[in-house]
Tab-separated table of C-alpha atoms and ligand atoms in Angstrom:
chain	number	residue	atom	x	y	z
A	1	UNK	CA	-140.853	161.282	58.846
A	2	UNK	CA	-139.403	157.806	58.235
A	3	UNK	CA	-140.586	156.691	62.184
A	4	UNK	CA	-144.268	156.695	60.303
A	5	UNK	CA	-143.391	153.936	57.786
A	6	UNK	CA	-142.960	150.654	57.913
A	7	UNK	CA	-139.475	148.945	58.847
A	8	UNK	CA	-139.568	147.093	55.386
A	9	UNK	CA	-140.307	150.459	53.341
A	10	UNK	CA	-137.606	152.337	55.690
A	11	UNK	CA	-134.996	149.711	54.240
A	12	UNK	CA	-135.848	149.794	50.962
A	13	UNK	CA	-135.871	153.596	51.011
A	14	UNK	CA	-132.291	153.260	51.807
A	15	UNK	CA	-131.116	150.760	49.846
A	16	UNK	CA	-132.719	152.907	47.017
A	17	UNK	CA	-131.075	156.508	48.297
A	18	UNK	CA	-128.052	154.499	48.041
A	19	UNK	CA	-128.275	153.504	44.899
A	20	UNK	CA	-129.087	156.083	43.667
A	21	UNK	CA	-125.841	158.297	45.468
A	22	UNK	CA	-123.884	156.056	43.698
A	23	UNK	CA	-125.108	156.460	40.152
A	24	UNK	CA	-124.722	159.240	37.983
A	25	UNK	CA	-126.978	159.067	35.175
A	26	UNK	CA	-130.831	159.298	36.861
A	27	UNK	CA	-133.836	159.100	34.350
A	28	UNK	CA	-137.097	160.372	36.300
A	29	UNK	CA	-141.018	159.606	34.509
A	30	UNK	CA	-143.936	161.052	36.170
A	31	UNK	CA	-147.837	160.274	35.480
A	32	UNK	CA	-150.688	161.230	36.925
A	33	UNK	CA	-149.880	160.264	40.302
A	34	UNK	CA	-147.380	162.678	41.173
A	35	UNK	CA	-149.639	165.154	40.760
A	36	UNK	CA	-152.599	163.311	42.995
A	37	UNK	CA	-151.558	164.934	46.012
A	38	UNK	CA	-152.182	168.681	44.856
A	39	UNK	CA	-155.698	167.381	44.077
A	40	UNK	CA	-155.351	166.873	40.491
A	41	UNK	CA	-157.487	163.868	39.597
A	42	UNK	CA	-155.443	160.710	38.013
A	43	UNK	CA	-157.146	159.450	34.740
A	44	UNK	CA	-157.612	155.486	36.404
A	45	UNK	CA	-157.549	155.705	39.945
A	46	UNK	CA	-160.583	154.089	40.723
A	47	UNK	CA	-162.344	156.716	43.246
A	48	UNK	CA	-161.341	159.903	41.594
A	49	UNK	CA	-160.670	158.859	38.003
A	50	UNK	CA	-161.822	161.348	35.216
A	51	UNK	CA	-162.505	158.419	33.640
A	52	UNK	CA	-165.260	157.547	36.148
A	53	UNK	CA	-167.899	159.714	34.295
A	54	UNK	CA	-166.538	159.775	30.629
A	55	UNK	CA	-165.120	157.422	28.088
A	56	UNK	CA	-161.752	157.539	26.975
A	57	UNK	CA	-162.801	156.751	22.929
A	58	UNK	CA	-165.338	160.167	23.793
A	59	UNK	CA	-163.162	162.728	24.636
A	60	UNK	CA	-159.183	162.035	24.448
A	61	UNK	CA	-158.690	161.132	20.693
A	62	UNK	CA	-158.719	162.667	17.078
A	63	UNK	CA	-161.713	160.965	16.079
A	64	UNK	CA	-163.692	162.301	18.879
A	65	UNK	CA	-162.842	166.012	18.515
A	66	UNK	CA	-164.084	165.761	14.709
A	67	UNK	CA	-166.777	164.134	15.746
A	68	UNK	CA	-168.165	166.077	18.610
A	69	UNK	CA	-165.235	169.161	19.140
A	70	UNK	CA	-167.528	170.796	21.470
A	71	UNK	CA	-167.918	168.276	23.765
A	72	UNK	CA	-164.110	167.555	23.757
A	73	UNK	CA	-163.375	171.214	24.423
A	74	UNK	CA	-165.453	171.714	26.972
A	75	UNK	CA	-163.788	168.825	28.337
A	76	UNK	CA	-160.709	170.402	28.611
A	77	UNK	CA	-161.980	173.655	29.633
A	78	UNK	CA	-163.247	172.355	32.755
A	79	UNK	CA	-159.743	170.080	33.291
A	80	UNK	CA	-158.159	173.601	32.858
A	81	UNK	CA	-160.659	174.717	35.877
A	82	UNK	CA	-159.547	172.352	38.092
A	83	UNK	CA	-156.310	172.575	37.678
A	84	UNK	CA	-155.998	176.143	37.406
A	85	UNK	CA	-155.512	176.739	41.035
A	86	UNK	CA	-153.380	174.063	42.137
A	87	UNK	CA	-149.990	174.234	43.612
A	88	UNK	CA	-146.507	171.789	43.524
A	89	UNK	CA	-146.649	169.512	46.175
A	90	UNK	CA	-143.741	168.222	48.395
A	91	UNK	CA	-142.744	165.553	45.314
A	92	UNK	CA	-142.475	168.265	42.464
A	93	UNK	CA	-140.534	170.233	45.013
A	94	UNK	CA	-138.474	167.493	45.768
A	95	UNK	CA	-137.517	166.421	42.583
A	96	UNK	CA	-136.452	170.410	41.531
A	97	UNK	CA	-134.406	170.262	45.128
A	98	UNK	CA	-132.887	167.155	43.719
A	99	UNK	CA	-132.061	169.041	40.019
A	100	UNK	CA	-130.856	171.842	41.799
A	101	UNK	CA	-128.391	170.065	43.866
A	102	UNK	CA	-127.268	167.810	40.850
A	103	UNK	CA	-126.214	171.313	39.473
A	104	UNK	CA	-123.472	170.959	41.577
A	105	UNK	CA	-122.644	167.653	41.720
A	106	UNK	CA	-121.887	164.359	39.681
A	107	UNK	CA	-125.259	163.641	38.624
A	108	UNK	CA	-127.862	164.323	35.786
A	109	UNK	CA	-130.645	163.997	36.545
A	110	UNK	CA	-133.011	164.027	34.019
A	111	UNK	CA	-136.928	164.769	34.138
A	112	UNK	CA	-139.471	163.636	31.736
A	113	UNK	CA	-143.152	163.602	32.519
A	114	UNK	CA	-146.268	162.622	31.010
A	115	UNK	CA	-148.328	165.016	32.787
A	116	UNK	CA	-150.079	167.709	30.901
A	117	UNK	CA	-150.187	170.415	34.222
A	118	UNK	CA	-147.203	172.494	35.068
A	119	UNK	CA	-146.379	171.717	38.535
A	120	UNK	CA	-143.352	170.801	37.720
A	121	UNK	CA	-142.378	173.954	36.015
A	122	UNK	CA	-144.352	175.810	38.723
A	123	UNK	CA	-141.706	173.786	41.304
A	124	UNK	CA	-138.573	174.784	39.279
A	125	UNK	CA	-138.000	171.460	37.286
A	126	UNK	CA	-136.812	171.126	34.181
A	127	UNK	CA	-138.844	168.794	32.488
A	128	UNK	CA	-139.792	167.310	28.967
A	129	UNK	CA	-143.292	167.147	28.232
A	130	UNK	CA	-143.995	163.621	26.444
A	131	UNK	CA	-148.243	164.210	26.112
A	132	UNK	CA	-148.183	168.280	25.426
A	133	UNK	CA	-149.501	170.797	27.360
A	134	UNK	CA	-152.793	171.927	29.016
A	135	UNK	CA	-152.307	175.399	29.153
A	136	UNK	CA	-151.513	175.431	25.114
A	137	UNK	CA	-153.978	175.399	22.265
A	138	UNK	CA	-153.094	175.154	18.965
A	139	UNK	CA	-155.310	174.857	15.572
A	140	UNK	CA	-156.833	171.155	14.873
A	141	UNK	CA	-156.049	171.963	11.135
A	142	UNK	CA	-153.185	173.897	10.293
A	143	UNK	CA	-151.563	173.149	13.849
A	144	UNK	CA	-150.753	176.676	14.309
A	145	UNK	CA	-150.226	177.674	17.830
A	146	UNK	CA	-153.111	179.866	19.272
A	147	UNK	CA	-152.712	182.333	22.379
A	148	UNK	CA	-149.316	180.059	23.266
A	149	UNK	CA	-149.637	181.401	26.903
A	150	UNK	CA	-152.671	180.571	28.266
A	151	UNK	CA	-151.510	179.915	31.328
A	152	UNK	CA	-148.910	182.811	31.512
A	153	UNK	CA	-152.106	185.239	30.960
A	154	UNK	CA	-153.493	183.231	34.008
A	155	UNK	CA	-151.026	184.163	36.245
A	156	UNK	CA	-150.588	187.701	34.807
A	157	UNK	CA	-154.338	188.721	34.468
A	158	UNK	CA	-156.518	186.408	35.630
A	159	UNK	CA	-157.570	186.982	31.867
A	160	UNK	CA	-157.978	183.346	31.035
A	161	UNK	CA	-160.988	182.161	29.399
A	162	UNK	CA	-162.777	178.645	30.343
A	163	UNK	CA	-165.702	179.489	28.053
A	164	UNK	CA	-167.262	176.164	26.267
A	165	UNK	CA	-167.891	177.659	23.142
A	166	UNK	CA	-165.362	176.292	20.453
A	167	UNK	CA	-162.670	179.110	19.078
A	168	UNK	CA	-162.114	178.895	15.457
A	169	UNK	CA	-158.407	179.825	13.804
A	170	UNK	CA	-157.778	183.294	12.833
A	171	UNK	CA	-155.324	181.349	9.463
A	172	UNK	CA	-158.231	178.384	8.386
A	173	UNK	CA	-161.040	178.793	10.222
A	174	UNK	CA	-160.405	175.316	11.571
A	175	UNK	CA	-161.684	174.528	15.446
A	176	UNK	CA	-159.498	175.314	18.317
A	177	UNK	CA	-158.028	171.906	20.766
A	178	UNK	CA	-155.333	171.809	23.487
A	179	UNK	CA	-152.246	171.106	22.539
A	180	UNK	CA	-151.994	167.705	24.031
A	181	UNK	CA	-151.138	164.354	22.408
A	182	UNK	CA	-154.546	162.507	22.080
A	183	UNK	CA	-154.574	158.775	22.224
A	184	UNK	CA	-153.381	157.540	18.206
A	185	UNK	CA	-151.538	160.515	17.768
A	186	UNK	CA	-147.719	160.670	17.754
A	187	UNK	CA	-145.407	162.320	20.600
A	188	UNK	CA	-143.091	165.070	19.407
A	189	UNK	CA	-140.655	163.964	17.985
A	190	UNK	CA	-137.519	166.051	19.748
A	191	UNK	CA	-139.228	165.054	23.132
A	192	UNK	CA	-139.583	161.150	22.311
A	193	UNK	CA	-136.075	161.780	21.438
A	194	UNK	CA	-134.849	163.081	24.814
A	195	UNK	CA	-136.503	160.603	26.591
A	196	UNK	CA	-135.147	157.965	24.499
A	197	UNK	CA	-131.564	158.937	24.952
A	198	UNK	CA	-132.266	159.544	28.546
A	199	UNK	CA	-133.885	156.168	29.197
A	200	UNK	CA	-131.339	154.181	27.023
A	201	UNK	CA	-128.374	155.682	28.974
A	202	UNK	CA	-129.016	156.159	32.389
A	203	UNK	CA	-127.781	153.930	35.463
A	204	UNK	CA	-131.120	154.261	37.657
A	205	UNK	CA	-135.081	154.875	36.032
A	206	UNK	CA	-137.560	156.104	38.229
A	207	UNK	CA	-140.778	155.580	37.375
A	208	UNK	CA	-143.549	157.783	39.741
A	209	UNK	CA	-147.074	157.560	39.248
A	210	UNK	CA	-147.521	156.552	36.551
A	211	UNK	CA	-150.052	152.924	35.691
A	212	UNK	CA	-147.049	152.397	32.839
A	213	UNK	CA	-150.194	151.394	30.601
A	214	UNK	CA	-150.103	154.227	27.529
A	215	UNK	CA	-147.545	153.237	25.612
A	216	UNK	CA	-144.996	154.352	23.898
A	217	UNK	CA	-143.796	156.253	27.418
A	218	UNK	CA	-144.683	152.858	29.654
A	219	UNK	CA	-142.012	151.639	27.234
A	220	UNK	CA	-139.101	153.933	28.389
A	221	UNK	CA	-138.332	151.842	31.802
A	222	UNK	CA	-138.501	148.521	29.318
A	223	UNK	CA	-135.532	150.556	26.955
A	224	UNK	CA	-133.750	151.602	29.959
A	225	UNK	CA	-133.603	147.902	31.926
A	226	UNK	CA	-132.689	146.487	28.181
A	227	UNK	CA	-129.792	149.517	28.447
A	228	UNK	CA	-128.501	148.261	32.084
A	229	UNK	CA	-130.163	150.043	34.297
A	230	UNK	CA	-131.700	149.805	37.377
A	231	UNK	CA	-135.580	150.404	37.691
A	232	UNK	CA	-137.353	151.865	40.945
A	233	UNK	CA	-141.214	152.561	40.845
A	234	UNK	CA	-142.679	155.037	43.241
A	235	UNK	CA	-146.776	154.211	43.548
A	236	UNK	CA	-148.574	153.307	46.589
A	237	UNK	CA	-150.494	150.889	44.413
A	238	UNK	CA	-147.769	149.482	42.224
A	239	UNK	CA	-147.814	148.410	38.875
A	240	UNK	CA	-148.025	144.404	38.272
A	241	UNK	CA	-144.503	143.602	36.933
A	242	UNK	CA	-141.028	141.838	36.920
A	243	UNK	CA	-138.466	144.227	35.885
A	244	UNK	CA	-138.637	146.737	39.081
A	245	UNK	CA	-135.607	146.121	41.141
A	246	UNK	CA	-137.165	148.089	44.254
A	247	UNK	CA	-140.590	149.231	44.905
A	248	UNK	CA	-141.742	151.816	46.921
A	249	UNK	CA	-145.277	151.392	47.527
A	250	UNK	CA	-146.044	154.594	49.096
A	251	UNK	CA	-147.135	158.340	48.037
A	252	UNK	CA	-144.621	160.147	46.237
A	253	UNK	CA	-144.828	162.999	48.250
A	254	UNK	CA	-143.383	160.953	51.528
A	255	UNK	CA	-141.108	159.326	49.602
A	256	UNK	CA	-139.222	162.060	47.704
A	257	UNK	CA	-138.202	164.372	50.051
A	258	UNK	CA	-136.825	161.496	52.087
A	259	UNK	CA	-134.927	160.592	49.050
A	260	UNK	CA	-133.340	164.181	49.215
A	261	UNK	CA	-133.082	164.130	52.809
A	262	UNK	CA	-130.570	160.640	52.293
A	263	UNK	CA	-129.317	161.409	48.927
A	264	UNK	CA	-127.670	165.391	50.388
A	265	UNK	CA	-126.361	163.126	53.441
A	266	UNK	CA	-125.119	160.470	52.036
B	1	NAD	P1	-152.824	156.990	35.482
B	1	NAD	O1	-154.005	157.728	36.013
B	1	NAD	O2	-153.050	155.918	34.481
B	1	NAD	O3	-152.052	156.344	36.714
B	1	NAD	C1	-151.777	157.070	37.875
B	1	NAD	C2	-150.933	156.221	38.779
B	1	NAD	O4	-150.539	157.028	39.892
B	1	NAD	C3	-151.655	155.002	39.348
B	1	NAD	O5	-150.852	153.857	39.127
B	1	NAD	C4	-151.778	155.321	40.846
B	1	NAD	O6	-151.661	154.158	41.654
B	1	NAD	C5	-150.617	156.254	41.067
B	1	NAD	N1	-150.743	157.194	42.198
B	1	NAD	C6	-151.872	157.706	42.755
B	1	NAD	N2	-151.563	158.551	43.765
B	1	NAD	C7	-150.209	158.570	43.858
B	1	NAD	C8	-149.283	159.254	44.702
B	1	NAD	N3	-149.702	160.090	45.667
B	1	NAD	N4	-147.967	159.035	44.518
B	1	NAD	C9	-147.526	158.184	43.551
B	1	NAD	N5	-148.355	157.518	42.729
B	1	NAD	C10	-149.683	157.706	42.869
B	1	NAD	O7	-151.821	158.079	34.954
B	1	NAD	P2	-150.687	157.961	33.890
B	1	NAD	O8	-149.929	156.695	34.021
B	1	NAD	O9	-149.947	159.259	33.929
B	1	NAD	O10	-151.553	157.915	32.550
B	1	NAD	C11	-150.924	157.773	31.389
B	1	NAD	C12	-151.019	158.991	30.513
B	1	NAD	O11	-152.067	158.857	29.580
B	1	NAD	C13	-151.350	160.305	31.171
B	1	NAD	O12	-150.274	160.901	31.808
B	1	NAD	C14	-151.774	161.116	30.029
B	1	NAD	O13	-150.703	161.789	29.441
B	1	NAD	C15	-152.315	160.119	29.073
B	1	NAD	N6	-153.691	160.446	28.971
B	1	NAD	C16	-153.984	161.582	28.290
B	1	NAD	C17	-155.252	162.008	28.217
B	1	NAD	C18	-155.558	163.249	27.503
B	1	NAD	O14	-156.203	164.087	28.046
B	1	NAD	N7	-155.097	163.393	26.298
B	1	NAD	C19	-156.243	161.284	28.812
B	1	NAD	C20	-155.893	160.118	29.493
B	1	NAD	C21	-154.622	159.712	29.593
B	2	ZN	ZN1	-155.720	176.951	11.469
């Protein structure tokens, strides 16, 4: 596997494994991009963007569900579609390998994601979910959760529904919406906290596809450099910045499972 990449990315692949052997405290963020490679769309990538076709300000806010909840729910229903059938690929497995082993060693390594899919679940991470969850719904008005285990009925039954006719609550009557953190609204809070602690005390942040724009999670690596650590970003199109100490400008899953290959050996 490393014979296919470049001499410079071999070395900096190793000076990173390295690293990161030595360190015991690992903070891991995930966007979009980890999840590219089991055919999940990212939300910017220029080519297979969700964003291509809709607006942002039409579908991913509070504002837009009250003002046209259909369209934003129908939305989701056919994210759900697409991601309903897809599978971890070798960088969620990677990263559970890595947890796994850390069991047994020195290290924590701790996983925080902005992703709203389950792949890392599905792969056997634990992981904190900073934006919510796709395969949750909850009510828009009294926030009560609604049919919790969408996903879990999925798997079971194949009972899921991707229907685009709104749900109203059983309690208020108020419309249906995913349980994900639109743009304006705030994370929850015992998450944010997690990944604050993690980010503020860890030796080593790795940052994997993620375009570190939506803030406040594109702030974490910021808190953790302030806190002394070292930053790595994984993205074969990195972000424009001064605070990485090594980039890896390649696809996460060729780079992670080398990681694990030199991190076990090392
Ligand atoms: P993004 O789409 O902004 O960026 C994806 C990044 O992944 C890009 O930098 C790209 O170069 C990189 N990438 C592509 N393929 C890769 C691969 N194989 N390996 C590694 N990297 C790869 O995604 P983001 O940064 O996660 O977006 C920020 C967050 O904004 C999202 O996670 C989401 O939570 C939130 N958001 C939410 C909604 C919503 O539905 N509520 C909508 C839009 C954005
Ligand atoms: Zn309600």
């Amino acid at each position: 596997m490393l014979a296919e990449l470049s001499p410079a990315l071999i070395a900096e692949v190793k000076r990173a494994a390295k690293l990161l052997a030595a360190q015991s405290r690992i903070c891991i963020l995930t966007g979009a991009g980890i999840s590219a490679e089991s055919g999940i769309p990212t939300f910017r990538d220029k080519q297979t963007g969700l964003w291509e076709n809709y607006g942002v300000e039409d579908l991913a806010t509070p504002e837009a569900f009250m003002r046209d909840p259909e369209l934003v729910w129908s939305w989701y229903q056919w994210r759900r579609q697409i991601v309903a059938d897809k599978v971890p690929n070798p960088a969620h497995h990677a990263l559970a390998q890595w947890q796994y082993h850390a069991q047994t060693s020195e290290q924590e390594v701790i996983l925080i994601t902005q992703n709203v899919d389950d792949l890392h679940e599905q792969a056997g991470s634990t992981v904190t979910h900073l934006h919510g969850h796709l395969w949750r719904n909850r009510c828009g008005q009294c926030e009560i959760p609604y049919q919790d285990q969408l996903r879990a009925s999925y798997d079971g039954q194949d009972t899921v529904s991707f229907e685009d006719e709104l749900i109203t609550c059983p309690h208020c009557n108020g419309y249906i919406r995913p349980d994900i953190v639109w743009f304006g609204e705030t994370l929850p809070a015992q998450a944010w906290e997690t990944a604050e602690k993690a980010a503020a005390k860890c030796d080593v942040f790795i940052s994997i596809g993620t375009s570190r724009l939506v803030y406040p999670a594109a702030g974490l690596s910021q808190l953790a450099k302030q806190s002394g650590a070292q930053l790595i970003e994984i993205n074969p199109d990195p972000t424009p910045n001064t605070i990485v100490d090594i980039t890896l400008a390649e696809k996460a899953g060729i780079i992670l499972p080398l990681f694990i290959e030199e991190i076990t050996s090392l």
